[in-house]
């Protein structure tokens, strides 16, 4: 009898422990932004099912659902799908990729298998075709477990555009816009839903996060930020970080040339990446992701053989 009681108490304690751990685990939810738009925003690091804490979202019309970006693997996309199904059972007809980076496109295969059309800029399509399989073959390069991409294929947009496109979901129109200038990547686009006063900026905007700028076209990026600022949209969903506004656009516009100037100055005398990162973090505004992203930016752009702050990719 005593034995049984002890086992029961241990079981109860185990359940309580699991429950408390689960309560502490950050679980991202699709939050309602406006009547027809839901998004994951401000995803904290360590969130299960979103390894690079990227913001994605959905737009719901009378007839169809459009998905903006697909997370980093087919498995992650499947979790996203389950969250979509808690909100609507309308067909997911379109996926839009804001740009080609792995955390935005490698869930495409899941949605393509569910019958969605995949749409992006021509440069995004080309980049997924030329780099997707290489990325999938080398998870260790991104600090991911060897089986991370099991069941994932690199699926490029099957529908591509150069300047813009409108998708009508039934009562809700979605405008895809390429401003004409490269920014965070070649072919980064904006997704605007005028009737909802919502804009998905992809990685053209990082809020409270250090931006990855290794492939960035800095003058073009500033033009993109000006373009979004002039649109005066109330709800701006960045690629990473919390729901944003024009104030966050202004902050990033000030950050980019400041980073460039300081990185050029400091890398002229200091070639050790750890010391240089530490020196940069002292002068940069406080944002998340510092060590990792600032180091990556310095390595890819300022500590190369011809490190001069020019994007190495043209
Ligand atoms: Zn990116």
XYZ file of C-alpha atoms and ligand atoms in Angstrom:
315
model
C 0.000 0.000 0.000
C 2.780 2.390 0.994
C 4.692 1.376 -2.145
C 1.655 2.154 -4.311
C 1.261 5.586 -2.713
C 4.934 6.377 -3.333
C 4.638 5.389 -7.018
C 1.491 7.492 -7.302
C 3.216 10.514 -5.756
C 6.199 10.107 -8.089
C 3.858 9.890 -11.076
C 1.991 12.991 -9.992
C 5.285 14.823 -9.523
C 6.455 13.725 -12.976
C 3.256 15.004 -14.560
C 3.576 18.318 -12.717
C 7.197 18.620 -13.850
C 6.310 17.970 -17.496
C 3.445 20.449 -17.252
C 5.663 23.147 -15.762
C 8.357 22.582 -18.417
C 5.707 22.765 -21.115
C 4.328 25.960 -19.602
C 7.806 27.494 -19.756
C 8.466 26.435 -23.354
C 7.635 29.376 -25.594
C 4.990 28.270 -28.054
C 4.451 30.667 -30.925
C 0.859 31.221 -31.960
C -0.612 32.737 -35.089
C -1.836 36.050 -33.715
C -4.675 37.947 -35.332
C -3.313 41.245 -36.672
C -6.464 42.470 -38.459
C -9.706 40.876 -39.625
C -8.052 38.874 -42.441
C -4.402 38.663 -41.420
C -2.714 36.430 -38.856
C 1.010 36.195 -38.185
C 3.689 34.769 -35.996
C 5.478 37.868 -34.718
C 8.181 38.428 -32.135
C 8.941 34.710 -32.109
C 11.353 34.099 -29.199
C 14.588 32.167 -29.711
C 14.162 28.539 -28.676
C 10.607 28.275 -29.974
C 9.943 24.674 -31.017
C 9.115 24.293 -34.695
C 10.738 27.620 -35.657
C 14.483 27.167 -35.422
C 15.383 30.623 -36.801
C 12.448 32.422 -35.080
C 11.219 33.842 -38.359
C 7.913 35.666 -38.699
C 5.453 34.216 -41.194
C 1.733 34.693 -41.643
C -1.473 34.166 -43.570
C -4.046 36.267 -45.383
C -7.597 34.894 -45.573
C -10.055 35.850 -48.305
C -13.580 34.621 -49.048
C -12.234 31.895 -51.328
C -8.653 31.166 -50.430
C -5.752 31.513 -48.028
C -2.346 32.958 -48.904
C 0.734 32.037 -46.865
C 3.685 34.433 -46.516
C 6.932 32.416 -46.109
C 7.118 28.798 -45.030
C 9.698 28.402 -42.208
C 12.840 26.260 -42.444
C 11.733 22.677 -43.210
C 8.776 20.573 -44.327
C 8.326 19.492 -40.688
C 8.168 23.098 -39.500
C 5.725 23.884 -42.317
C 3.518 21.016 -41.158
C 3.290 22.629 -37.709
C 2.444 25.942 -39.391
C -0.271 24.152 -41.386
C -1.768 22.722 -38.186
C -1.934 26.239 -36.732
C -3.601 27.538 -39.931
C -6.209 24.794 -39.703
C -7.141 25.954 -36.193
C -8.199 29.271 -37.782
C -9.660 28.416 -41.203
C -10.480 25.427 -43.391
C -10.356 27.434 -46.637
C -7.930 26.126 -49.293
C -4.338 27.322 -49.021
C -4.013 28.318 -52.650
C -0.921 30.534 -52.635
C 2.437 30.704 -50.937
C 4.519 33.862 -51.339
C 8.256 33.839 -50.610
C 9.562 37.251 -49.529
C 13.117 36.113 -50.502
C 15.211 32.980 -50.968
C 16.829 32.527 -47.522
C 16.444 29.094 -45.969
C 14.227 30.144 -43.047
C 11.686 31.635 -45.472
C 11.492 28.997 -48.240
C 12.465 25.511 -47.088
C 8.934 24.703 -45.928
C 7.734 25.243 -49.518
C 7.734 21.537 -50.378
C 5.095 20.823 -47.737
C 2.726 23.485 -49.065
C 3.405 22.520 -52.704
C 2.428 18.932 -51.812
C -0.799 20.316 -50.337
C -1.545 21.901 -53.708
C -0.409 25.503 -53.215
C 1.143 27.599 -55.955
C 4.527 29.034 -54.898
C 5.163 32.651 -55.930
C 8.242 34.859 -55.688
C 10.516 37.305 -57.447
C 12.517 35.912 -60.415
C 15.762 36.390 -58.430
C 14.286 34.429 -55.522
C 13.298 31.621 -57.892
C 16.792 31.533 -59.435
C 18.472 31.517 -56.019
C 16.338 28.649 -54.652
C 17.104 26.648 -57.800
C 20.841 27.314 -57.593
C 21.359 27.014 -53.801
C 18.459 24.963 -52.375
C 19.859 21.459 -52.813
C 23.320 22.521 -51.649
C 21.788 23.938 -48.458
C 19.765 20.778 -47.797
C 22.926 18.682 -48.196
C 24.790 20.582 -45.489
C 22.690 21.058 -42.318
C 25.835 21.159 -40.147
C 26.905 24.389 -41.856
C 23.860 26.030 -40.258
C 24.321 24.373 -36.871
C 21.386 22.017 -37.528
C 21.130 18.300 -36.659
C 21.974 15.879 -39.504
C 18.344 14.715 -39.885
C 16.849 18.221 -39.728
C 15.802 18.260 -43.374
C 14.486 14.690 -43.548
C 11.410 14.797 -45.792
C 12.211 18.321 -47.079
C 12.816 19.183 -50.754
C 13.979 22.516 -52.151
C 10.974 23.817 -54.090
C 11.465 27.108 -55.940
C 8.589 29.431 -56.836
C 6.728 27.965 -59.829
C 5.350 31.426 -60.573
C 7.702 34.406 -60.672
C 7.511 38.120 -61.419
C 9.863 41.057 -61.888
C 8.021 44.128 -60.628
C 4.681 43.195 -59.142
C 1.561 41.078 -59.000
C -1.908 41.169 -57.460
C -3.567 38.086 -56.016
C -7.305 38.213 -55.301
C -8.329 35.868 -52.480
C -12.006 36.808 -52.822
C -12.735 40.187 -51.276
C -9.126 40.622 -50.165
C -6.423 41.664 -52.629
C -2.738 41.048 -51.938
C -0.111 43.145 -53.721
C 3.369 41.765 -54.256
C 5.871 44.561 -54.876
C 9.498 44.641 -55.948
C 10.628 48.245 -55.542
C 13.193 48.008 -58.339
C 16.112 48.007 -55.903
C 17.879 45.095 -54.214
C 18.044 45.261 -50.395
C 18.595 42.490 -47.816
C 18.921 40.161 -50.812
C 18.531 40.376 -54.547
C 14.815 40.078 -55.168
C 13.468 40.768 -51.663
C 9.816 41.777 -51.997
C 7.088 43.458 -49.970
C 3.650 41.908 -49.435
C 0.975 44.590 -49.000
C -2.667 44.017 -48.106
C -4.224 47.490 -48.639
C -7.700 46.663 -47.288
C -6.137 45.497 -44.020
C -3.506 48.244 -43.712
C -0.922 45.467 -43.270
C 2.476 44.936 -44.850
C 4.836 41.969 -44.608
C 8.356 43.371 -45.030
C 10.256 40.063 -44.990
C 13.890 40.630 -44.017
C 13.887 44.151 -45.453
C 12.968 44.918 -41.832
C 14.537 43.427 -38.711
C 13.116 44.925 -35.515
C 15.024 44.594 -32.219
C 17.246 42.066 -34.034
C 20.607 42.694 -35.643
C 19.948 42.424 -39.383
C 21.853 39.930 -41.527
C 23.489 42.152 -44.150
C 26.153 39.859 -45.621
C 24.525 39.956 -49.047
C 22.854 43.304 -48.617
C 22.824 46.132 -51.119
C 22.964 48.960 -48.584
C 22.019 51.952 -50.800
C 19.189 49.908 -52.350
C 18.114 48.714 -48.900
C 17.742 52.321 -47.705
C 15.601 53.073 -50.772
C 13.369 50.109 -49.880
C 13.014 51.380 -46.314
C 12.058 54.830 -47.648
C 9.540 53.179 -49.971
C 7.854 51.294 -47.121
C 7.975 54.357 -44.861
C 6.173 56.429 -47.507
C 3.399 53.810 -47.726
C 2.466 54.757 -44.150
C 1.080 51.340 -43.241
C -0.185 50.833 -39.688
C 0.801 47.180 -39.161
C 4.245 46.175 -40.434
C 5.332 42.580 -39.913
C 9.148 42.343 -40.028
C 11.078 39.210 -41.048
C 12.259 38.902 -37.443
C 11.059 40.693 -34.320
C 7.803 42.142 -33.000
C 4.961 43.785 -34.916
C 6.403 47.073 -36.160
C 5.693 50.594 -37.352
C 7.447 53.373 -39.259
C 9.562 54.113 -36.166
C 11.251 50.708 -36.613
C 11.859 51.470 -40.301
C 13.615 54.689 -39.241
C 15.724 52.803 -36.678
C 16.950 50.270 -39.240
C 17.622 53.026 -41.767
C 19.936 54.658 -39.226
C 21.501 51.329 -38.214
C 22.646 50.168 -41.675
C 25.054 52.990 -42.612
C 26.255 53.189 -39.001
C 27.145 49.479 -39.028
C 28.898 49.878 -42.366
C 30.933 52.874 -41.267
C 31.970 51.336 -37.941
C 32.763 47.917 -39.442
C 35.006 49.516 -42.072
C 36.769 51.671 -39.471
C 37.297 48.923 -36.911
C 38.166 46.128 -39.371
C 40.973 48.263 -40.788
C 42.909 47.695 -37.551
C 41.416 44.500 -36.086
C 41.199 41.236 -38.056
C 40.254 38.899 -35.194
C 36.549 38.230 -35.646
C 35.764 37.701 -31.955
C 37.475 40.910 -30.879
C 35.930 42.803 -33.753
C 32.437 41.494 -32.887
C 32.909 42.581 -29.273
C 34.059 46.036 -30.393
C 31.071 46.375 -32.732
C 28.586 45.283 -30.070
C 29.889 48.059 -27.819
C 28.931 50.757 -30.274
C 25.862 49.237 -31.975
C 22.339 49.774 -30.609
C 21.182 46.930 -28.365
C 19.352 44.298 -30.392
C 18.906 40.507 -30.162
C 21.012 37.984 -32.075
C 24.189 40.021 -31.601
C 27.071 37.573 -31.394
C 25.802 35.286 -34.119
C 24.570 37.784 -36.699
C 27.206 40.483 -36.218
C 29.945 37.831 -36.518
C 28.344 36.512 -39.699
C 28.094 40.032 -41.133
C 31.756 40.739 -40.371
C 32.940 37.425 -41.823
C 30.943 37.632 -45.028
C 31.462 41.280 -45.769
C 34.316 42.973 -43.919
C 36.917 40.298 -43.144
C 37.163 38.839 -46.651
C 40.293 39.169 -48.828
C 38.886 42.237 -50.496
C 36.872 43.138 -47.398
C 35.687 46.624 -48.125
C 32.074 46.530 -47.112
C 30.928 45.670 -50.602
C 28.482 42.813 -50.919
C 30.397 39.760 -52.087
C 27.461 38.526 -54.110
C 26.451 40.353 -57.204
Zn 16.908 36.715 -44.969
